[in-house]
Amino acid sequence: MRLAVVSRLLGQDFDRLVADIGITRSQWTMVAVVSRCEGATQREIAKMLDMSEASAGRLVDRLCDDGLLERRPHATDRRAHLVFTTAKAEPLLQQLADIAQANEGRVFRNFSAEDLETFHALLDKLYGNLGGLQSHVVHAARD
């Protein structure tokens, strides 16, 4: 229960910090995931974000319309498209990274380097125990 509450509070806190940018949580998480997994399919992205493929598709549509993402044809599956960030997304991603870094410093200010290393290792273990995605996705999301 505590983990769920902390997760919710962290999300709300970050949403408050990025409100001035004019982007929603679903939008910034989509752009961030695509930037870490360039060329993923909508199906893969939906799975990473724990959302339906239809919802992911609508969100990708919106972000493509805004010029932040683009779809490219899949080389071997004509039904699938690969999703990439655009040059227009770079300033947004930098803003999000700057805000996240400052926020992380604030949130973890009472943690030692050893505490953080242990914390990350325990989160990775917990994620793996729950059947999470490959470890490279865990590390990408954490960075």
Backbone as JSON Lines, residues from 0, in Angstrom:
{"i":0,"aa":"M","n":[0.83,-1.19,0.0],"ca":[0.0,0.0,0.0],"c":[0.88,1.25,0.0]}
{"i":1,"aa":"R","n":[1.92,1.24,0.79],"ca":[2.8,2.4,0.88],"c":[3.45,2.7,-0.47]}
{"i":2,"aa":"L","n":[3.84,1.65,-1.18],"ca":[4.47,1.83,-2.49],"c":[3.49,2.48,-3.47]}
{"i":3,"aa":"A","n":[2.24,2.07,-3.43],"ca":[1.22,2.66,-4.3],"c":[1.0,4.14,-3.96]}
{"i":4,"aa":"V","n":[0.97,4.46,-2.7],"ca":[0.77,5.84,-2.28],"c":[1.96,6.71,-2.69]}
{"i":5,"aa":"V","n":[3.16,6.21,-2.47],"ca":[4.37,6.97,-2.84],"c":[4.41,7.17,-4.35]}
{"i":6,"aa":"S","n":[4.07,6.15,-5.1],"ca":[4.05,6.25,-6.56],"c":[3.06,7.33,-7.0]}
{"i":7,"aa":"R","n":[1.88,7.32,-6.43],"ca":[0.86,8.31,-6.76],"c":[1.34,9.72,-6.42]}
{"i":8,"aa":"L","n":[1.94,9.88,-5.24],"ca":[2.44,11.19,-4.81],"c":[3.56,11.69,-5.72]}
{"i":9,"aa":"L","n":[4.46,10.8,-6.12],"ca":[5.54,11.17,-7.03],"c":[4.97,11.64,-8.37]}
{"i":10,"aa":"G","n":[3.99,10.92,-8.88],"ca":[3.37,11.3,-10.14],"c":[2.68,12.65,-10.05]}
{"i":11,"aa":"Q","n":[1.94,12.86,-8.98],"ca":[1.24,14.13,-8.79],"c":[2.23,15.28,-8.65]}
{"i":12,"aa":"D","n":[3.31,15.03,-7.92],"ca":[4.33,16.05,-7.71],"c":[4.97,16.44,-9.05]}
{"i":13,"aa":"F","n":[5.31,15.46,-9.86],"ca":[5.93,15.75,-11.15],"c":[4.93,16.45,-12.07]}
{"i":14,"aa":"D","n":[3.68,16.02,-12.05],"ca":[2.64,16.68,-12.86],"c":[2.55,18.17,-12.51]}
{"i":15,"aa":"R","n":[2.63,18.47,-11.23],"ca":[2.58,19.86,-10.78],"c":[3.77,20.64,-11.33]}
{"i":16,"aa":"L","n":[4.93,20.01,-11.33],"ca":[6.14,20.69,-11.8],"c":[6.14,20.93,-13.31]}
{"i":17,"aa":"V","n":[5.5,20.05,-14.07],"ca":[5.5,20.21,-15.53],"c":[4.24,20.9,-16.05]}
{"i":18,"aa":"A","n":[3.37,21.32,-15.15],"ca":[2.11,21.95,-15.57],"c":[2.36,23.18,-16.43]}
{"i":19,"aa":"D","n":[3.42,23.94,-16.14],"ca":[3.71,25.15,-16.9],"c":[4.1,24.85,-18.35]}
{"i":20,"aa":"I","n":[4.57,23.65,-18.61],"ca":[4.97,23.26,-19.96],"c":[3.73,23.02,-20.82]}
{"i":21,"aa":"G","n":[2.61,22.69,-20.17],"ca":[1.37,22.45,-20.9],"c":[1.28,21.05,-21.47]}
{"i":22,"aa":"I","n":[1.77,20.08,-20.72],"ca":[1.74,18.69,-21.18],"c":[1.14,17.82,-20.08]}
{"i":23,"aa":"T","n":[0.34,16.85,-20.47],"ca":[-0.29,15.96,-19.5],"c":[0.63,14.79,-19.16]}
{"i":24,"aa":"R","n":[0.29,14.09,-18.1],"ca":[1.08,12.92,-17.7],"c":[1.12,11.88,-18.81]}
{"i":25,"aa":"S","n":[-0.01,11.6,-19.42],"ca":[-0.01,10.59,-20.47],"c":[0.86,11.02,-21.65]}
{"i":26,"aa":"Q","n":[0.87,12.31,-21.95],"ca":[1.69,12.8,-23.05],"c":[3.17,12.74,-22.73]}
{"i":27,"aa":"W","n":[3.56,13.24,-21.54],"ca":[4.99,13.23,-21.25],"c":[5.52,11.82,-21.05]}
{"i":28,"aa":"T","n":[4.7,10.93,-20.49],"ca":[5.2,9.56,-20.34],"c":[5.34,8.89,-21.7]}
{"i":29,"aa":"M","n":[4.42,9.15,-22.62],"ca":[4.52,8.57,-23.96],"c":[5.77,9.07,-24.67]}
{"i":30,"aa":"V","n":[6.0,10.37,-24.66],"ca":[7.18,10.93,-25.33],"c":[8.45,10.38,-24.69]}
{"i":31,"aa":"A","n":[8.47,10.29,-23.37],"ca":[9.66,9.78,-22.68],"c":[9.92,8.32,-23.03]}
{"i":32,"aa":"V","n":[8.89,7.5,-23.04],"ca":[9.06,6.08,-23.38],"c":[9.53,5.92,-24.82]}
{"i":33,"aa":"V","n":[8.94,6.65,-25.73],"ca":[9.35,6.55,-27.13],"c":[10.8,7.0,-27.28]}
{"i":34,"aa":"S","n":[11.2,8.05,-26.56],"ca":[12.58,8.53,-26.68],"c":[13.58,7.49,-26.17]}
{"i":35,"aa":"R","n":[13.17,6.66,-25.23],"ca":[14.06,5.62,-24.68],"c":[14.0,4.33,-25.5]}
{"i":36,"aa":"C","n":[12.95,4.18,-26.27],"ca":[12.75,2.95,-27.06],"c":[12.39,3.33,-28.49]}
{"i":37,"aa":"E","n":[13.21,4.17,-29.11],"ca":[12.95,4.63,-30.48],"c":[12.72,3.43,-31.4]}
{"i":38,"aa":"G","n":[11.68,3.52,-32.22],"ca":[11.38,2.46,-33.17],"c":[10.54,1.33,-32.62]}
{"i":39,"aa":"A","n":[9.99,1.51,-31.43],"ca":[9.08,0.51,-30.87],"c":[7.73,0.6,-31.6]}
{"i":40,"aa":"T","n":[7.01,-0.51,-31.61],"ca":[5.68,-0.49,-32.19],"c":[4.69,0.06,-31.16]}
{"i":41,"aa":"Q","n":[3.51,0.45,-31.64],"ca":[2.47,0.92,-30.71],"c":[2.12,-0.17,-29.71]}
{"i":42,"aa":"R","n":[2.11,-1.41,-30.14],"ca":[1.8,-2.52,-29.24],"c":[2.83,-2.58,-28.11]}
{"i":43,"aa":"E","n":[4.1,-2.48,-28.45],"ca":[5.17,-2.52,-27.44],"c":[5.06,-1.33,-26.49]}
{"i":44,"aa":"I","n":[4.78,-0.17,-27.05],"ca":[4.65,1.04,-26.23],"c":[3.46,0.91,-25.29]}
{"i":45,"aa":"A","n":[2.35,0.42,-25.8],"ca":[1.15,0.22,-24.96],"c":[1.47,-0.71,-23.8]}
{"i":46,"aa":"K","n":[2.21,-1.76,-24.07],"ca":[2.57,-2.71,-23.01],"c":[3.46,-2.04,-21.97]}
{"i":47,"aa":"M","n":[4.43,-1.25,-22.42],"ca":[5.33,-0.57,-21.49],"c":[4.58,0.42,-20.6]}
{"i":48,"aa":"L","n":[3.55,1.05,-21.16],"ca":[2.79,2.05,-20.42],"c":[1.56,1.46,-19.74]}
{"i":49,"aa":"D","n":[1.36,0.16,-19.88],"ca":[0.23,-0.52,-19.27],"c":[-1.09,0.14,-19.67]}
{"i":50,"aa":"M","n":[-1.24,0.3,-20.99],"ca":[-2.48,0.88,-21.51],"c":[-2.94,0.06,-22.71]}
{"i":51,"aa":"S","n":[-4.15,0.24,-23.11],"ca":[-4.67,-0.5,-24.26],"c":[-3.99,-0.01,-25.53]}
{"i":52,"aa":"E","n":[-3.96,-0.88,-26.52],"ca":[-3.37,-0.48,-27.8],"c":[-4.17,0.65,-28.42]}
{"i":53,"aa":"A","n":[-5.48,0.63,-28.26],"ca":[-6.32,1.69,-28.82],"c":[-6.0,3.04,-28.16]}
{"i":54,"aa":"S","n":[-5.84,3.04,-26.85],"ca":[-5.5,4.29,-26.14],"c":[-4.11,4.78,-26.56]}
{"i":55,"aa":"A","n":[-3.18,3.85,-26.67],"ca":[-1.83,4.23,-27.1],"c":[-1.88,4.8,-28.51]}
{"i":56,"aa":"G","n":[-2.67,4.19,-29.38],"ca":[-2.79,4.67,-30.75],"c":[-3.36,6.07,-30.82]}
{"i":57,"aa":"R","n":[-4.39,6.35,-30.02],"ca":[-4.97,7.69,-30.0],"c":[-3.96,8.72,-29.49]}
{"i":58,"aa":"L","n":[-3.2,8.33,-28.47],"ca":[-2.2,9.24,-27.91],"c":[-1.07,9.48,-28.91]}
{"i":59,"aa":"V","n":[-0.63,8.44,-29.59],"ca":[0.38,8.6,-30.63],"c":[-0.16,9.51,-31.73]}
{"i":60,"aa":"D","n":[-1.41,9.32,-32.12],"ca":[-2.04,10.19,-33.13],"c":[-1.93,11.66,-32.71]}
{"i":61,"aa":"R","n":[-2.31,11.91,-31.47],"ca":[-2.31,13.29,-30.94],"c":[-0.9,13.87,-30.95]}
{"i":62,"aa":"L","n":[0.06,13.08,-30.51],"ca":[1.44,13.57,-30.43],"c":[2.07,13.69,-31.82]}
{"i":63,"aa":"C","n":[1.62,12.89,-32.77],"ca":[2.05,13.05,-34.16],"c":[1.47,14.35,-34.72]}
{"i":64,"aa":"D","n":[0.19,14.6,-34.43],"ca":[-0.44,15.85,-34.88],"c":[0.28,17.07,-34.29]}
{"i":65,"aa":"D","n":[0.78,16.93,-33.07],"ca":[1.51,18.02,-32.4],"c":[2.96,18.12,-32.89]}
{"i":66,"aa":"G","n":[3.39,17.14,-33.69],"ca":[4.74,17.17,-34.24],"c":[5.81,16.63,-33.32]}
{"i":67,"aa":"L","n":[5.41,15.97,-32.23],"ca":[6.4,15.45,-31.27],"c":[6.83,14.02,-31.6]}
{"i":68,"aa":"L","n":[5.94,13.25,-32.22],"ca":[6.23,11.87,-32.6],"c":[5.94,11.7,-34.08]}
{"i":69,"aa":"E","n":[6.5,10.64,-34.64],"ca":[6.19,10.26,-36.01],"c":[6.16,8.75,-36.13]}
{"i":70,"aa":"R","n":[5.29,8.29,-37.03],"ca":[5.2,6.87,-37.34],"c":[5.97,6.62,-38.63]}
{"i":71,"aa":"R","n":[6.65,5.47,-38.66],"ca":[7.32,5.03,-39.88],"c":[6.9,3.6,-40.14]}
{"i":72,"aa":"P","n":[6.82,3.22,-41.39],"ca":[6.4,1.84,-41.7],"c":[7.39,0.82,-41.14]}
{"i":73,"aa":"H","n":[6.86,-0.3,-40.71],"ca":[7.67,-1.42,-40.24],"c":[8.24,-2.11,-41.47]}
{"i":74,"aa":"A","n":[9.49,-2.5,-41.43],"ca":[10.17,-3.08,-42.6],"c":[9.59,-4.44,-42.99]}
{"i":75,"aa":"T","n":[9.12,-5.22,-42.01],"ca":[8.67,-6.58,-42.32],"c":[7.2,-6.85,-42.02]}
{"i":76,"aa":"D","n":[6.51,-5.9,-41.41],"ca":[5.1,-6.09,-41.07],"c":[4.33,-4.86,-41.53]}
{"i":77,"aa":"R","n":[3.65,-4.99,-42.65],"ca":[2.98,-3.81,-43.21],"c":[1.81,-3.33,-42.37]}
{"i":78,"aa":"R","n":[1.36,-4.13,-41.41],"ca":[0.29,-3.69,-40.52],"c":[0.81,-2.83,-39.38]}
{"i":79,"aa":"A","n":[2.09,-2.94,-39.08],"ca":[2.65,-2.25,-37.92],"c":[3.41,-0.99,-38.35]}
{"i":80,"aa":"H","n":[3.48,-0.07,-37.44],"ca":[4.28,1.14,-37.62],"c":[5.21,1.28,-36.43]}
{"i":81,"aa":"L","n":[6.37,1.85,-36.69],"ca":[7.34,2.12,-35.65],"c":[7.2,3.58,-35.25]}
{"i":82,"aa":"V","n":[7.39,3.87,-33.99],"ca":[7.18,5.22,-33.47],"c":[8.52,5.81,-33.05]}
{"i":83,"aa":"F","n":[8.73,7.07,-33.46],"ca":[9.97,7.78,-33.17],"c":[9.64,9.19,-32.67]}
{"i":84,"aa":"T","n":[10.54,9.76,-31.91],"ca":[10.41,11.17,-31.56],"c":[10.91,12.0,-32.74]}
{"i":85,"aa":"T","n":[10.5,13.25,-32.76],"ca":[10.95,14.17,-33.8],"c":[11.9,15.19,-33.19]}
{"i":86,"aa":"A","n":[12.49,15.99,-34.04],"ca":[13.38,17.06,-33.56],"c":[12.6,18.04,-32.67]}
{"i":87,"aa":"K","n":[11.32,18.22,-32.95],"ca":[10.5,19.12,-32.14],"c":[10.37,18.63,-30.7]}
{"i":88,"aa":"A","n":[10.53,17.33,-30.48],"ca":[10.4,16.76,-29.13],"c":[11.66,17.01,-28.28]}
{"i":89,"aa":"E","n":[12.78,17.28,-28.92],"ca":[14.05,17.41,-28.18],"c":[14.0,18.49,-27.09]}
{"i":90,"aa":"P","n":[13.54,19.71,-27.38],"ca":[13.48,20.71,-26.31],"c":[12.56,20.3,-25.15]}
{"i":91,"aa":"L","n":[11.44,19.65,-25.49],"ca":[10.53,19.17,-24.46],"c":[11.2,18.11,-23.6]}
{"i":92,"aa":"L","n":[11.88,17.17,-24.25],"ca":[12.58,16.12,-23.51],"c":[13.66,16.72,-22.6]}
{"i":93,"aa":"Q","n":[14.35,17.74,-23.07],"ca":[15.37,18.39,-22.25],"c":[14.74,19.08,-21.05]}
{"i":94,"aa":"Q","n":[13.61,19.77,-21.28],"ca":[12.89,20.41,-20.17],"c":[12.46,19.37,-19.14]}
{"i":95,"aa":"L","n":[11.88,18.27,-19.63],"ca":[11.44,17.21,-18.72],"c":[12.61,16.63,-17.95]}
{"i":96,"aa":"A","n":[13.74,16.42,-18.63],"ca":[14.93,15.87,-17.96],"c":[15.44,16.83,-16.9]}
{"i":97,"aa":"D","n":[15.47,18.12,-17.21],"ca":[15.94,19.12,-16.23],"c":[15.04,19.15,-15.01]}
{"i":98,"aa":"I","n":[13.73,19.14,-15.25],"ca":[12.77,19.15,-14.14],"c":[12.9,17.87,-13.33]}
{"i":99,"aa":"A","n":[13.01,16.74,-14.02],"ca":[13.13,15.45,-13.32],"c":[14.4,15.39,-12.48]}
{"i":100,"aa":"Q","n":[15.51,15.88,-13.03],"ca":[16.77,15.84,-12.29],"c":[16.69,16.71,-11.03]}
{"i":101,"aa":"A","n":[16.16,17.91,-11.16],"ca":[16.01,18.78,-10.0],"c":[15.07,18.17,-8.97]}
{"i":102,"aa":"N","n":[13.98,17.59,-9.46],"ca":[13.0,16.98,-8.56],"c":[13.6,15.75,-7.86]}
{"i":103,"aa":"E","n":[14.34,14.96,-8.62],"ca":[14.97,13.78,-8.01],"c":[15.93,14.2,-6.91]}
{"i":104,"aa":"G","n":[16.68,15.26,-7.13],"ca":[17.58,15.76,-6.09],"c":[16.82,16.16,-4.84]}
{"i":105,"aa":"R","n":[15.66,16.77,-5.03],"ca":[14.84,17.17,-3.89],"c":[14.24,15.96,-3.18]}
{"i":106,"aa":"V","n":[13.68,15.04,-3.96],"ca":[12.99,13.88,-3.39],"c":[13.96,12.96,-2.64]}
{"i":107,"aa":"F","n":[15.16,12.81,-3.19],"ca":[16.14,11.88,-2.59],"c":[17.23,12.6,-1.81]}
{"i":108,"aa":"R","n":[16.97,13.82,-1.37],"ca":[18.01,14.62,-0.7],"c":[18.57,13.98,0.56]}
{"i":109,"aa":"N","n":[17.81,13.16,1.24],"ca":[18.29,12.52,2.48],"c":[18.84,11.12,2.26]}
{"i":110,"aa":"F","n":[19.04,10.73,1.0],"ca":[19.55,9.41,0.66],"c":[21.04,9.51,0.35]}
{"i":111,"aa":"S","n":[21.81,8.57,0.87],"ca":[23.22,8.5,0.49],"c":[23.33,7.79,-0.85]}
{"i":112,"aa":"A","n":[24.51,7.85,-1.45],"ca":[24.74,7.13,-2.71],"c":[24.48,5.64,-2.52]}
{"i":113,"aa":"E","n":[24.9,5.12,-1.38],"ca":[24.68,3.69,-1.07],"c":[23.19,3.4,-0.92]}
{"i":114,"aa":"D","n":[22.47,4.29,-0.25],"ca":[21.01,4.13,-0.12],"c":[20.35,4.05,-1.49]}
{"i":115,"aa":"L","n":[20.75,4.95,-2.39],"ca":[20.16,4.97,-3.73],"c":[20.49,3.71,-4.51]}
{"i":116,"aa":"E","n":[21.71,3.25,-4.39],"ca":[22.1,2.02,-5.1],"c":[21.28,0.85,-4.59]}
{"i":117,"aa":"T","n":[21.12,0.74,-3.29],"ca":[20.32,-0.32,-2.7],"c":[18.86,-0.19,-3.12]}
{"i":118,"aa":"F","n":[18.34,1.03,-3.08],"ca":[16.96,1.3,-3.46],"c":[16.69,0.87,-4.9]}
{"i":119,"aa":"H","n":[17.58,1.24,-5.82],"ca":[17.42,0.86,-7.22],"c":[17.49,-0.66,-7.39]}
{"i":120,"aa":"A","n":[18.41,-1.3,-6.7],"ca":[18.53,-2.76,-6.8],"c":[17.26,-3.44,-6.28]}
{"i":121,"aa":"L","n":[16.72,-2.94,-5.18],"ca":[15.49,-3.53,-4.63],"c":[14.3,-3.3,-5.56]}
{"i":122,"aa":"L","n":[14.21,-2.12,-6.16],"ca":[13.13,-1.87,-7.12],"c":[13.25,-2.81,-8.32]}
{"i":123,"aa":"D","n":[14.47,-3.0,-8.82],"ca":[14.69,-3.91,-9.94],"c":[14.27,-5.33,-9.57]}
{"i":124,"aa":"K","n":[14.62,-5.77,-8.38],"ca":[14.23,-7.11,-7.91],"c":[12.71,-7.23,-7.83]}
{"i":125,"aa":"L","n":[12.09,-6.25,-7.22],"ca":[10.64,-6.25,-7.08],"c":[9.98,-6.29,-8.45]}
{"i":126,"aa":"Y","n":[10.47,-5.47,-9.36],"ca":[9.93,-5.42,-10.71],"c":[10.07,-6.77,-11.41]}
{"i":127,"aa":"G","n":[11.23,-7.36,-11.27],"ca":[11.46,-8.68,-11.86],"c":[10.57,-9.75,-11.24]}
{"i":128,"aa":"N","n":[10.4,-9.71,-9.94],"ca":[9.55,-10.68,-9.25],"c":[8.1,-10.58,-9.7]}
{"i":129,"aa":"L","n":[7.71,-9.4,-10.13],"ca":[6.33,-9.19,-10.58],"c":[6.16,-9.41,-12.07]}
{"i":130,"aa":"G","n":[7.2,-9.91,-12.71],"ca":[7.1,-10.23,-14.13],"c":[7.27,-9.03,-15.03]}
{"i":131,"aa":"G","n":[8.03,-8.03,-14.58],"ca":[8.24,-6.82,-15.37],"c":[8.97,-7.09,-16.66]}
{"i":132,"aa":"L","n":[9.03,-6.06,-17.5],"ca":[9.71,-6.15,-18.78],"c":[11.2,-6.36,-18.58]}
{"i":133,"aa":"Q","n":[11.91,-6.53,-19.67],"ca":[13.34,-6.76,-19.62],"c":[14.02,-5.66,-18.82]}
{"i":134,"aa":"S","n":[15.15,-6.0,-18.21],"ca":[15.82,-5.06,-17.32],"c":[16.24,-3.78,-18.03]}
{"i":135,"aa":"H","n":[16.51,-3.82,-19.35],"ca":[16.93,-2.58,-20.02],"c":[15.81,-1.55,-20.02]}
{"i":136,"aa":"V","n":[14.57,-1.98,-20.0],"ca":[13.46,-1.03,-19.95],"c":[13.38,-0.44,-18.55]}
{"i":137,"aa":"V","n":[13.62,-1.27,-17.52],"ca":[13.6,-0.78,-16.14],"c":[14.66,0.29,-15.98]}
{"i":138,"aa":"H","n":[15.86,0.02,-16.45],"ca":[16.95,0.99,-16.29],"c":[16.69,2.24,-17.12]}
{"i":139,"aa":"A","n":[16.13,2.1,-18.3],"ca":[15.82,3.25,-19.14],"c":[14.8,4.15,-18.46]}
{"i":140,"aa":"A","n":[13.78,3.54,-17.85],"ca":[12.75,4.33,-17.2],"c":[13.28,5.0,-15.95]}
{"i":141,"aa":"R","n":[14.28,4.41,-15.33],"ca":[14.82,4.93,-14.09],"c":[15.81,6.06,-14.33]}
{"i":142,"aa":"D","n":[16.5,6.04,-15.45],"ca":[17.55,7.03,-15.73],"c":[16.99,8.42,-15.92]}
